mmCIF file of C-alpha atoms and ligand atoms in Angstrom:
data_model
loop_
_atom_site.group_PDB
_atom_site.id
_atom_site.type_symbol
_atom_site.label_atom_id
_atom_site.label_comp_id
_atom_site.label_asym_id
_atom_site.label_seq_id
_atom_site.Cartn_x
_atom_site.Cartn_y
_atom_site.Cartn_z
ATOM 1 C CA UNK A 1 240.671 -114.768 106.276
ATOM 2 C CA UNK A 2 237.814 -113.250 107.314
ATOM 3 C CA UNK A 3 239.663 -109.783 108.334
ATOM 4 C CA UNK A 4 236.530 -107.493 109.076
ATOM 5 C CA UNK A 5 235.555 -108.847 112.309
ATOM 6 C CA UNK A 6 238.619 -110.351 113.159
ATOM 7 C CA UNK A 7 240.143 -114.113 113.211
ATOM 8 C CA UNK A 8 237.812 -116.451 114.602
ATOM 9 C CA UNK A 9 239.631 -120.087 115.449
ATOM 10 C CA UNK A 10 237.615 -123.020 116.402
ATOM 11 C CA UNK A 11 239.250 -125.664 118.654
ATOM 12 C CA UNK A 12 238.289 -128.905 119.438
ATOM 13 C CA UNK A 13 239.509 -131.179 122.247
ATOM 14 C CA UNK A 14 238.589 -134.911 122.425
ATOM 15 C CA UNK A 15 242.056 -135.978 124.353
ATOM 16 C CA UNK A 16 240.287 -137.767 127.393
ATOM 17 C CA UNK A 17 236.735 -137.972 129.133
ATOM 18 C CA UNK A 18 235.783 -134.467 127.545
ATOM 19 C CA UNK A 19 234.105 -133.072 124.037
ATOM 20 C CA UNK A 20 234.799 -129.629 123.945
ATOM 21 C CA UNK A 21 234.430 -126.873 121.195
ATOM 22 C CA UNK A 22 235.906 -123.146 121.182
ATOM 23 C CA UNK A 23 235.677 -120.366 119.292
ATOM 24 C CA UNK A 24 238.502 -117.629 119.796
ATOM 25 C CA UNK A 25 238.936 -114.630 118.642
ATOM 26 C CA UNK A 26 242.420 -114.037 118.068
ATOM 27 C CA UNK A 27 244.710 -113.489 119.604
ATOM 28 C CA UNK A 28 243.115 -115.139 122.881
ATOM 29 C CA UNK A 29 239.717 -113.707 123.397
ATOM 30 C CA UNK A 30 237.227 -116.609 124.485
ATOM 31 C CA UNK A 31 233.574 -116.476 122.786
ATOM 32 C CA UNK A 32 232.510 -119.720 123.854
ATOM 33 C CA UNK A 33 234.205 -122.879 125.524
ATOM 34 C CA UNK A 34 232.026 -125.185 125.589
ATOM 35 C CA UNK A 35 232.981 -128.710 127.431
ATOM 36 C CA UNK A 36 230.682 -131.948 127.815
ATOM 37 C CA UNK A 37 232.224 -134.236 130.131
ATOM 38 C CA UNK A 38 231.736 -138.314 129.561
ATOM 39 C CA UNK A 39 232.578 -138.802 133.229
ATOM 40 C CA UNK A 40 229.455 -139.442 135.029
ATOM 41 C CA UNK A 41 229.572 -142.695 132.862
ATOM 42 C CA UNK A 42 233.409 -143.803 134.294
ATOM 43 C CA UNK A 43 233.157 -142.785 137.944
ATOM 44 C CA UNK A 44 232.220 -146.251 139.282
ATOM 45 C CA UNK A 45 235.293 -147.430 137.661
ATOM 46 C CA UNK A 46 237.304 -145.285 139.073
ATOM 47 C CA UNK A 47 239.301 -144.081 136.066
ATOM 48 C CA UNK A 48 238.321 -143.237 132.577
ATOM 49 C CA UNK A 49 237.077 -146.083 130.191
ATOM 50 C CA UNK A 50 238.591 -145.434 126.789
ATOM 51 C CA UNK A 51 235.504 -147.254 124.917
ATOM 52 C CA UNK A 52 232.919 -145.291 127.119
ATOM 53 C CA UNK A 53 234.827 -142.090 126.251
ATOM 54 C CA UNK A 54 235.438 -142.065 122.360
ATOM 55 C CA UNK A 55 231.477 -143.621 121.747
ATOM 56 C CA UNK A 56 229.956 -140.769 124.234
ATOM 57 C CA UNK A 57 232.511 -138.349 121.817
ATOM 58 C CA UNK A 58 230.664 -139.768 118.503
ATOM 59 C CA UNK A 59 227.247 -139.132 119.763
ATOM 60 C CA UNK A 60 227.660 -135.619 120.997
ATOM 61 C CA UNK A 61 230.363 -133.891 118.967
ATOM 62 C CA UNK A 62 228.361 -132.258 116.940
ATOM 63 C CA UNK A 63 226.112 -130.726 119.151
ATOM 64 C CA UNK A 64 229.041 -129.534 121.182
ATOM 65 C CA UNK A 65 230.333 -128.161 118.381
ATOM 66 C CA UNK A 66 227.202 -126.610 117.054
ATOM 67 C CA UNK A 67 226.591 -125.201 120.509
ATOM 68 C CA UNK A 68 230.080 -123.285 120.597
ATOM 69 C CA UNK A 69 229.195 -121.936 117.230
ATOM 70 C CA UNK A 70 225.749 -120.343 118.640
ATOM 71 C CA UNK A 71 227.146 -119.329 121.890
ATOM 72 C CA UNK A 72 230.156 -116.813 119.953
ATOM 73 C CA UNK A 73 227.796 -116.057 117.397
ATOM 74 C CA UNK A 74 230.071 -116.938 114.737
ATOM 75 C CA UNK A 75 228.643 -118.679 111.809
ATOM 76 C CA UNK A 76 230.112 -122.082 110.012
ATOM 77 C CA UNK A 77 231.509 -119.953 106.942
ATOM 78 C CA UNK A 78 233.069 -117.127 109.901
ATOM 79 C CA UNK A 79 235.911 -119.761 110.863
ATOM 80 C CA UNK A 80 239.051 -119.236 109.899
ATOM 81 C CA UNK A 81 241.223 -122.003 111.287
ATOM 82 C CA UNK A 82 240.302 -125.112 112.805
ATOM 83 C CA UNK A 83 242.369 -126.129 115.609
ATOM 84 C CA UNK A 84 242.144 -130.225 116.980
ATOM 85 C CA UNK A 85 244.345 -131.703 119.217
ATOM 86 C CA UNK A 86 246.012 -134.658 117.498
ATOM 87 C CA UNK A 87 247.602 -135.886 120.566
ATOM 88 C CA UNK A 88 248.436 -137.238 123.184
ATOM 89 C CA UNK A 89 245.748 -138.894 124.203
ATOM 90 C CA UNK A 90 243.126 -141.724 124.378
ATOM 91 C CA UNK A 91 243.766 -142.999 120.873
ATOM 92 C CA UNK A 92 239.803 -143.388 119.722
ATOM 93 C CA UNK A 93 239.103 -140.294 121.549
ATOM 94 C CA UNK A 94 241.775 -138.487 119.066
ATOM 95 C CA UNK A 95 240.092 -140.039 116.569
ATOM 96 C CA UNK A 96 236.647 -138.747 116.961
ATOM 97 C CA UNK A 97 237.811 -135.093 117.222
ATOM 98 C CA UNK A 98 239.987 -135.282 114.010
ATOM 99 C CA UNK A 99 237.884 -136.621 111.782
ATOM 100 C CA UNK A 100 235.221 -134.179 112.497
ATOM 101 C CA UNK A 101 237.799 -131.543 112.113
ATOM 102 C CA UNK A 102 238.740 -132.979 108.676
ATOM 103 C CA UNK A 103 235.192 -133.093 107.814
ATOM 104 C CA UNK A 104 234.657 -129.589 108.294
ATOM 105 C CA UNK A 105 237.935 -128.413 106.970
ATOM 106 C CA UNK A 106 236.999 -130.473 103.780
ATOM 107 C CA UNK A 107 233.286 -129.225 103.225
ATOM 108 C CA UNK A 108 233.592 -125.735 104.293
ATOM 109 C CA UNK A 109 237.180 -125.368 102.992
ATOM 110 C CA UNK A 110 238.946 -124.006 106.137
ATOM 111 C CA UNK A 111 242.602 -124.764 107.071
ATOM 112 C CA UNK A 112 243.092 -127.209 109.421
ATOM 113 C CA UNK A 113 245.707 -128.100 111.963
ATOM 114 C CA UNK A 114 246.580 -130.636 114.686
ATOM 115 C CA UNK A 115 248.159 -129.332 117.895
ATOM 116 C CA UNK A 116 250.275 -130.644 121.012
ATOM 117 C CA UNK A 117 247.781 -131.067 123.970
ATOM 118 C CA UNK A 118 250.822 -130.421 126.506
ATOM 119 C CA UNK A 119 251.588 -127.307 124.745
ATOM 120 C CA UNK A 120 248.139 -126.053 124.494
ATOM 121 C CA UNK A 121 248.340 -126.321 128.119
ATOM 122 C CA UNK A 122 250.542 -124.162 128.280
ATOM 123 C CA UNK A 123 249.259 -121.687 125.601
ATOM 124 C CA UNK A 124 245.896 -121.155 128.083
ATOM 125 C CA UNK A 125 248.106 -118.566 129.454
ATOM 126 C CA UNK A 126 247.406 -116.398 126.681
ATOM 127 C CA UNK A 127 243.809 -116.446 126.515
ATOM 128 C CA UNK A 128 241.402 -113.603 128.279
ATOM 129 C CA UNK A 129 238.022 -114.787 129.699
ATOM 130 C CA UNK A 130 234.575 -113.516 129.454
ATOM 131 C CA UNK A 131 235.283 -112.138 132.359
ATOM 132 C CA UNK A 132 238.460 -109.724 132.173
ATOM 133 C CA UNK A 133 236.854 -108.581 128.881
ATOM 134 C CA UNK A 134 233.619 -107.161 131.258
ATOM 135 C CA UNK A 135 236.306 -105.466 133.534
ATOM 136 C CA UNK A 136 237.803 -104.278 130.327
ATOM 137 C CA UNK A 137 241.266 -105.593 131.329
ATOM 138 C CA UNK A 138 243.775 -104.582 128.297
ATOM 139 C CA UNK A 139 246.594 -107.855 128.560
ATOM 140 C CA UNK A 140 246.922 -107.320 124.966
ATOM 141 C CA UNK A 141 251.086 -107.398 124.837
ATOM 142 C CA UNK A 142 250.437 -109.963 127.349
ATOM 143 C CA UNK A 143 248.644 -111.771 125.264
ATOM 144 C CA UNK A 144 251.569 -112.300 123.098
ATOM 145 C CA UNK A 145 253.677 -115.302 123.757
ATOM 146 C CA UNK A 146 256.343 -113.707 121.063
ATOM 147 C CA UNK A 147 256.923 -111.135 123.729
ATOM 148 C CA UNK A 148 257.796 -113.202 126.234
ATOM 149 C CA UNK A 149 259.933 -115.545 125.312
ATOM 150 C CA UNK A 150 261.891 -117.321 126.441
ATOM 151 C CA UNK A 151 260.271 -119.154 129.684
ATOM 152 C CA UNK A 152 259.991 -122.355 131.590
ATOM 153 C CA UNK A 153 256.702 -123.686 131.886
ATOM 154 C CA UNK A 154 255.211 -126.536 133.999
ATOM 155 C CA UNK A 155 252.857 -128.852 132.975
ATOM 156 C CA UNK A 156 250.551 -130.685 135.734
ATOM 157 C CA UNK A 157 247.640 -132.902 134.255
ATOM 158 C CA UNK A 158 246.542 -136.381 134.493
ATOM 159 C CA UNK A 159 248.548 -137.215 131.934
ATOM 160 C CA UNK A 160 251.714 -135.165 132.549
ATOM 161 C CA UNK A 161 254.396 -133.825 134.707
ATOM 162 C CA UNK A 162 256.376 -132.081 132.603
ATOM 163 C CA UNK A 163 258.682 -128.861 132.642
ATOM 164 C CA UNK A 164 259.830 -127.325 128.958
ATOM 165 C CA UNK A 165 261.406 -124.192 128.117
ATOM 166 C CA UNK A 166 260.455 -122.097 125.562
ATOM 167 C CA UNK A 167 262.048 -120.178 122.974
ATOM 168 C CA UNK A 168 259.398 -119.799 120.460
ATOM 169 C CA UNK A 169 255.801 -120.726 119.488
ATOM 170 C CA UNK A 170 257.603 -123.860 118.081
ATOM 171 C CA UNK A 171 260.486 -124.528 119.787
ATOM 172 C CA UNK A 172 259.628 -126.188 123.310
ATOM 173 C CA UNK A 173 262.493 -128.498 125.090
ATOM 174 C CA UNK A 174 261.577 -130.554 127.653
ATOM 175 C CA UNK A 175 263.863 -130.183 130.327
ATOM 176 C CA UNK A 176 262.027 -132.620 132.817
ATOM 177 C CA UNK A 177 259.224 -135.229 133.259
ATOM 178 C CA UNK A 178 257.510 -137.612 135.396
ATOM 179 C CA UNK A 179 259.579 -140.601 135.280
ATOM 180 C CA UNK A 180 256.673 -142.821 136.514
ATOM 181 C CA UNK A 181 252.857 -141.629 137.570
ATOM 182 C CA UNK A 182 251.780 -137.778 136.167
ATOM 183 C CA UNK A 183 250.904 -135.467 139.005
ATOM 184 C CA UNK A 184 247.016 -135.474 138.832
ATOM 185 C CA UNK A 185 247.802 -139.437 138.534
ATOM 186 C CA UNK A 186 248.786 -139.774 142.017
ATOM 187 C CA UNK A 187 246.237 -137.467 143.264
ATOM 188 C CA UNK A 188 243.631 -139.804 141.579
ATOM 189 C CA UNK A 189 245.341 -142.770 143.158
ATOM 190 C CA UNK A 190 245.830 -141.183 146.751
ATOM 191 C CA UNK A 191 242.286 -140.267 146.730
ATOM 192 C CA UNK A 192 241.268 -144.110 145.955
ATOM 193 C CA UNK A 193 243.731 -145.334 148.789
ATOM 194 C CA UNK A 194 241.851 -142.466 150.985
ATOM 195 C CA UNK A 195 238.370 -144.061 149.479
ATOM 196 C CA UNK A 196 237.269 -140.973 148.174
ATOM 197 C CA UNK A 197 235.899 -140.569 144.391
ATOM 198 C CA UNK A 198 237.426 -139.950 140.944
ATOM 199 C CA UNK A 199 239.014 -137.867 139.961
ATOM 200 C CA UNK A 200 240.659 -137.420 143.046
ATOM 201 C CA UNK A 201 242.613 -133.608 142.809
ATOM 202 C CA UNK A 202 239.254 -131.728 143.644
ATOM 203 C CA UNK A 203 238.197 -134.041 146.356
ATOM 204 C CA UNK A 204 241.898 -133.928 147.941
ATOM 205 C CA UNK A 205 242.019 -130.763 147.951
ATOM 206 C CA UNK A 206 238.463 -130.325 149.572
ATOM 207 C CA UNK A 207 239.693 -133.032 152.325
ATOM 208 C CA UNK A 208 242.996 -131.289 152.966
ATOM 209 C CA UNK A 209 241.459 -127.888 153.362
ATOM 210 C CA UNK A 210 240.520 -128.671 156.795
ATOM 211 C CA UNK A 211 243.837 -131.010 157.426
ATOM 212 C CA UNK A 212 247.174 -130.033 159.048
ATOM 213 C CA UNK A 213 249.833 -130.120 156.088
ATOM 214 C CA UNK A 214 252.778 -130.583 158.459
ATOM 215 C CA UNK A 215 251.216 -134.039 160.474
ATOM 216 C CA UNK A 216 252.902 -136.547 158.104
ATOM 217 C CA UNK A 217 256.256 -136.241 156.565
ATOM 218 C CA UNK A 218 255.965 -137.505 153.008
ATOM 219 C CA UNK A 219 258.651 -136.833 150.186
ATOM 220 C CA UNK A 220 258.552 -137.158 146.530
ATOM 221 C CA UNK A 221 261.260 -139.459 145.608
ATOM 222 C CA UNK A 222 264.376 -137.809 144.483
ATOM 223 C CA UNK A 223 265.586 -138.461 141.035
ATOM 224 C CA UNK A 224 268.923 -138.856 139.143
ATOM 225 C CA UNK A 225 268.343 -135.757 136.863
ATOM 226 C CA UNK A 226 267.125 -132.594 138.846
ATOM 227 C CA UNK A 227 264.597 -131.678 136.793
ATOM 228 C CA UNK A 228 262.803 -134.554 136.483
ATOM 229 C CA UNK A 229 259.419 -136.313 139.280
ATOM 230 C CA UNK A 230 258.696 -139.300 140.828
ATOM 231 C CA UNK A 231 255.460 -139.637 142.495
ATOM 232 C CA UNK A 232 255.158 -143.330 143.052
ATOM 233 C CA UNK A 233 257.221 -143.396 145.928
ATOM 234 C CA UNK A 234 254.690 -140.586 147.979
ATOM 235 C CA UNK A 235 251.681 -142.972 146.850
ATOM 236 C CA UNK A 236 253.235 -145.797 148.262
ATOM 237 C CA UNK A 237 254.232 -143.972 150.947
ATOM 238 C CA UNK A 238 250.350 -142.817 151.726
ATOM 239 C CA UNK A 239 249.199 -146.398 150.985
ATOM 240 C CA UNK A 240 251.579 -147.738 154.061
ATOM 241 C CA UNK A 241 250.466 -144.575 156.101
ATOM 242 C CA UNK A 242 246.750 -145.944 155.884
ATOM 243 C CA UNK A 243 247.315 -149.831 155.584
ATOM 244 C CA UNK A 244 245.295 -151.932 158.338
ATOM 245 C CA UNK A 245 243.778 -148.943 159.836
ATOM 246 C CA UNK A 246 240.255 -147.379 159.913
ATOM 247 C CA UNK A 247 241.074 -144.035 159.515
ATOM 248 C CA UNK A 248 238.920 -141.236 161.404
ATOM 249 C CA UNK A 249 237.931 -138.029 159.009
ATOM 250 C CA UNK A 250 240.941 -135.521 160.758
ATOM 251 C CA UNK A 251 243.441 -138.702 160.390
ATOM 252 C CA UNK A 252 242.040 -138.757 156.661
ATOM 253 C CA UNK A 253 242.614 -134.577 156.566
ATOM 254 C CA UNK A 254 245.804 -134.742 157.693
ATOM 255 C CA UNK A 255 246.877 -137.317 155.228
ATOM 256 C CA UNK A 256 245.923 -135.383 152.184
ATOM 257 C CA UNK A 257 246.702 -132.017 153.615
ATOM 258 C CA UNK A 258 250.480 -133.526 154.153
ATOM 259 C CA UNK A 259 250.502 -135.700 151.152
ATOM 260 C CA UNK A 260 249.222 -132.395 148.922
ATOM 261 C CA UNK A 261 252.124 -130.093 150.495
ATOM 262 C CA UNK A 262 255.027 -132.024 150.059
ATOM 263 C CA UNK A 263 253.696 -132.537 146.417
ATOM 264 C CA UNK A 264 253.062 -128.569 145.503
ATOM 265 C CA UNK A 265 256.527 -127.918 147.525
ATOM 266 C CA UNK A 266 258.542 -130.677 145.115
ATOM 267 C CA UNK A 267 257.004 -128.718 141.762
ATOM 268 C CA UNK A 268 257.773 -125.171 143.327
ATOM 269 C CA UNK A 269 261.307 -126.499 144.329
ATOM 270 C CA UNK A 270 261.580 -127.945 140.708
ATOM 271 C CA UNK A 271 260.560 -125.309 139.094
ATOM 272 C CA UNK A 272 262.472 -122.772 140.558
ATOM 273 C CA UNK A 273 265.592 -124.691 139.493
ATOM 274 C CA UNK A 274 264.058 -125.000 136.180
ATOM 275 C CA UNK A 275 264.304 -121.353 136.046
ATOM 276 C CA UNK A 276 267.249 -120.892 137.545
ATOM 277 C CA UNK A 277 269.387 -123.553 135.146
ATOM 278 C CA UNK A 278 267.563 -121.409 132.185
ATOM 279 C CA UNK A 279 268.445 -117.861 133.663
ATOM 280 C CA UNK A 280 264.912 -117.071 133.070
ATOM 281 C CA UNK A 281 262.612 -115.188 135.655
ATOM 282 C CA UNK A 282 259.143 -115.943 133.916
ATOM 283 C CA UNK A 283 257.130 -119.077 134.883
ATOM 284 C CA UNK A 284 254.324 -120.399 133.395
ATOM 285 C CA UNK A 285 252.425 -122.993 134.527
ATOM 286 C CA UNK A 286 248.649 -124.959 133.696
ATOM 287 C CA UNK A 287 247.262 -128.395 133.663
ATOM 288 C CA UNK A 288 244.407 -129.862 135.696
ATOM 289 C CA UNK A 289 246.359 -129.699 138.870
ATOM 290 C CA UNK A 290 246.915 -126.431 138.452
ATOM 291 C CA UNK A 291 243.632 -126.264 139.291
ATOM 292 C CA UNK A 292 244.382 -126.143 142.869
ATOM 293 C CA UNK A 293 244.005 -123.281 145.124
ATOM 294 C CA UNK A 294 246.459 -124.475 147.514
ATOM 295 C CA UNK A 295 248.781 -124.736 145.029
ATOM 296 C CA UNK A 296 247.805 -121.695 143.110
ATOM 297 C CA UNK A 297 248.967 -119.969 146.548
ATOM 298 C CA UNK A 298 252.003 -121.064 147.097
ATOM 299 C CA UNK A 299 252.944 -120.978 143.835
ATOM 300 C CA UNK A 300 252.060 -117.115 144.204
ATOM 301 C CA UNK A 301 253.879 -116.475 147.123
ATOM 302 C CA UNK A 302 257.075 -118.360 147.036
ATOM 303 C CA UNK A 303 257.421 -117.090 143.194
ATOM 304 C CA UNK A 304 257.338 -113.355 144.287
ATOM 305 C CA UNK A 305 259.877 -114.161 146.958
ATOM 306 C CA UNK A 306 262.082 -115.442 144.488
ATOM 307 C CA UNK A 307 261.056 -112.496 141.692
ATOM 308 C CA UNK A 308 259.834 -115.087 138.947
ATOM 309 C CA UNK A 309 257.142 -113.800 137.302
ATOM 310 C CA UNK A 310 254.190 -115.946 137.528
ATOM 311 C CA UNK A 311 251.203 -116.521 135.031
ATOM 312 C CA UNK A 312 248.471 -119.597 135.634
ATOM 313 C CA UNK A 313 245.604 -119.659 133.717
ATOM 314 C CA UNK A 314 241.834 -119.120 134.853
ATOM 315 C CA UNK A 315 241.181 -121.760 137.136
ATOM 316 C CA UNK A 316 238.523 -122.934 134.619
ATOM 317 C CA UNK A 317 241.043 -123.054 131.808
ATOM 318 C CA UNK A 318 243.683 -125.071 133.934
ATOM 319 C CA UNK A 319 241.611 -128.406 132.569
ATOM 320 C CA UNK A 320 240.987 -129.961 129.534
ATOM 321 C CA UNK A 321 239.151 -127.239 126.993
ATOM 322 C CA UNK A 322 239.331 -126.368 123.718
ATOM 323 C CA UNK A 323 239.892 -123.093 123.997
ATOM 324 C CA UNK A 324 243.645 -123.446 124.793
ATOM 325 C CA UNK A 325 243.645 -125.312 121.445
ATOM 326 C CA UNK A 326 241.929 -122.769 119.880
ATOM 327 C CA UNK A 327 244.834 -120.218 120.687
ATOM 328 C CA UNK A 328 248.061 -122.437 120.459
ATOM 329 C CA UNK A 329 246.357 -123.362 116.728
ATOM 330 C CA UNK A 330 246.065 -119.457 115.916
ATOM 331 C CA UNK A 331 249.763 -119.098 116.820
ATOM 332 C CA UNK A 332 251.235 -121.768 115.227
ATOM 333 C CA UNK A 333 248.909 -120.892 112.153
ATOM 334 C CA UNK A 334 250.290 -117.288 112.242
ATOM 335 C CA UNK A 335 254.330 -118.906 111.494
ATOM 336 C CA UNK A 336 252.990 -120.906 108.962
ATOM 337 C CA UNK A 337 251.918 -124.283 110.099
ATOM 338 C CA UNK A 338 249.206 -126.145 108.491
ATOM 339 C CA UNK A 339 247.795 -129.696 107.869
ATOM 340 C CA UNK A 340 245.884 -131.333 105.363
ATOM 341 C CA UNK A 341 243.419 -134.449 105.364
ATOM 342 C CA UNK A 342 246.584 -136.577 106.145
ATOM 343 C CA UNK A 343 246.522 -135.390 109.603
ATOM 344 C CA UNK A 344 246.612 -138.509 112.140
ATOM 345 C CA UNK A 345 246.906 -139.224 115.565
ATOM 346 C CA UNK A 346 249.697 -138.397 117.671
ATOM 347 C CA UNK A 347 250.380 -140.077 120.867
ATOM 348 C CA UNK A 348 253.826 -138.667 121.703
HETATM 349 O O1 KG4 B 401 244.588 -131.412 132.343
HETATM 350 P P1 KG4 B 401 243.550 -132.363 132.769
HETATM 351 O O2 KG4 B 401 242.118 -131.888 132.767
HETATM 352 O O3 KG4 B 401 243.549 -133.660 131.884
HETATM 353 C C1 KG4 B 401 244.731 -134.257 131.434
HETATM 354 O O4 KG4 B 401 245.308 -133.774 130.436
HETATM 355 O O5 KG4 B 401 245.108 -135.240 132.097
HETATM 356 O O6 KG4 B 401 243.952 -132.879 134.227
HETATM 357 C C2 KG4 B 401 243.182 -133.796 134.951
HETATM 358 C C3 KG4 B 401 243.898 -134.084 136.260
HETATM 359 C C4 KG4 B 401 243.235 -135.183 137.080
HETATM 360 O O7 KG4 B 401 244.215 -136.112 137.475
HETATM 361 C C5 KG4 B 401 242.651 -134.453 138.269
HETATM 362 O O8 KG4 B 401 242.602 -135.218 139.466
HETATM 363 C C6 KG4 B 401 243.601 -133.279 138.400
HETATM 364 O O9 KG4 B 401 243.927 -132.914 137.076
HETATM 365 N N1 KG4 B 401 242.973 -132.148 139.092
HETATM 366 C C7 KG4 B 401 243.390 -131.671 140.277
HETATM 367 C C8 KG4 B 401 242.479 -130.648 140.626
HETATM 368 N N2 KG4 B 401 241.554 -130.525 139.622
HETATM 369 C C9 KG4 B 401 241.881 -131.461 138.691
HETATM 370 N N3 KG4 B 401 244.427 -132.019 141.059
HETATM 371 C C10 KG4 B 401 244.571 -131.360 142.230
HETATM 372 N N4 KG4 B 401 243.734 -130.377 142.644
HETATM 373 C C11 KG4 B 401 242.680 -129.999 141.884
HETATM 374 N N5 KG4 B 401 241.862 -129.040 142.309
HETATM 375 ZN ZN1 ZN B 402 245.061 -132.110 129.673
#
């Protein structure tokens, strides 16, 4: 370990559409996060095309990589961990980023390790930006999940919908999840019905902005175990909503103002129990979705009603990066994990 200028942890996350490198300084401080998105090449699809995305990965990986490196100003034989997500994921996708991460590992002899993408999620919490450093905000006890725990945390990608509780760096129980389409899912299949673009969450949110979230009375579905989401039943609910019609732009407003509330109001209801069930008064929450500003809000407010303590990452850090991976592999590196070139893919 390279001790005199501190850990420096290099993530890489190839889960989905993106190639993105990190180096970290640990225990969260970001040098460089450095994303290249594939997406450009799936939009007229509509959805991401896993043979457009793990090819694009091959061809760029190492100048995304290289890039991160130049950007912290750390050099190849600086790194002291190297952090990939193993899953889960788009399966070639995985692929690409751990062999690379093997490679390395193997010729510059660095330990290696595969992390959870969910939980990495989560673990953006814990990093500090570029930005808090120039304000010279001090988080550092923040900055340490071990002081926190436990905690419920909520999980809203494209992928996910999941709430876990947390006891320790490695012991996460997963108290509730989607039981049919993730959360970003059905904002990517609203915003088709709607005819907007992919992926839908930043365009819905745009649209609702100037919408009136109490026109349309939608409802997630309710589900046997109280923890756990439905969403299909709200997408059907908007398809019906729009069926036959050509929609004017407030009538198109309205809809995804509406449709977005009663979605951020299910996850603040949910998670609220979650906390409440796990006598715990600290939240934390990240994924894509999390992205939102509308739901960043309410989330805000309705949590300091209630007293739960609140953390959400940057709003650039709420989507796929591999900085979060970066930190959640420094962590789990610290209590002893590590891989070797057996490492696979792991798409549970
Ligand atoms: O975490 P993420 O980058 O990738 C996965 O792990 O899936 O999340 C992507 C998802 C997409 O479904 C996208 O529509 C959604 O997050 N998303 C948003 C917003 N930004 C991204 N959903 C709602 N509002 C947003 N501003
Ligand atoms: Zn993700």
């Amino acid at each position: 370990m390279n001790t005199s200028t501190g850990i420096n942890i290099l993530g890489i996350e190839t889960s989905c559409d993106e190639t993105s490198a990190a180096v970290v300084r640990a225990p969260g401080e970001i040098l460089s996060n450095e994303i290249s998105s594939s997406l450009k090449f799936h939009k007229k699809y509509g959805g991401v095309i896993p043979e457009i995305a793990s090819r694009m990965q091959l061809e760029v990986i190492c100048q995304v990589v290289d890039y991160a490196l130049r950007k912290a100003k750390v050099r190849r034989q600086d790194i002291d961990l190297i952090s990939v997500t193993s899953g889960p994921g788009l399966l070639g996708s995985l692929a690409v980023g751990i062999s690379f991460a093997k490679a390395l590992s193997l010729a510059l002899d660095i330990p290696l390790l595969g992390v959870n993408h969910l939980h990495s999620h989560i673990f953006a919490n814990f990093l500090t930006s570029a930005n808090q450093r120039k304000q010279k905000i001090k988080s550092i006890n923040f900055l340490d999940p071990r002081k926190l725990f436990p905690f419920v945390a909520l999980v809203v990608s494209g992928g996910h919908t999941t709430l876990a509780y947390l006891q320790d760096i490695d012991k996460i129980e997963i108290i509730g999840s989607t039981l049919d389409d993730a959360c970003g899912e059905a904002f990517d299949k609203v915003a088709k019905i709607l005819g907007l673009g992919y992926p839908g969450g930043p365009l819905i949110e745009r649209l609702a902005k100037r919408g009136n979230p109490n026109k349309i009375k939608f409802n997630c579905s309710n589900t046997k175990k109280s923890l756990d989401f439905s969403f299909s039943g709200i997408k059907t609910a908007v398809l019906y909503s729009v069926k036959d019609k050509v929609l004017a732009l407030d009538e198109k407003r309205d809809i995804a103002a509406s449709f977005q509330e009663a979605v951020i109001d299910t996850l603040i209801k949910k998670s609220l129990l979650a906390c409440r069930l796990n006598k715990t008064d600290q939240l934390f929450i990240g994924g894509g979705v999390v992205a939102n500003s509308r739901l960043r809000e309410k989330f805000r407010v309705q949590m300091l009603k209630e007293k739960i303590k609140l953390s959400f990452p940057a709003i650039g850090l709420c989507t796929d990066n591999a900085a979060m991976v970066s930190v959640l592999g420094y962590w789990l590196f610290k209590k002893g994990y590590r891989d070797n070139l057996d490492l696979s893919v792991n798409l549970n």
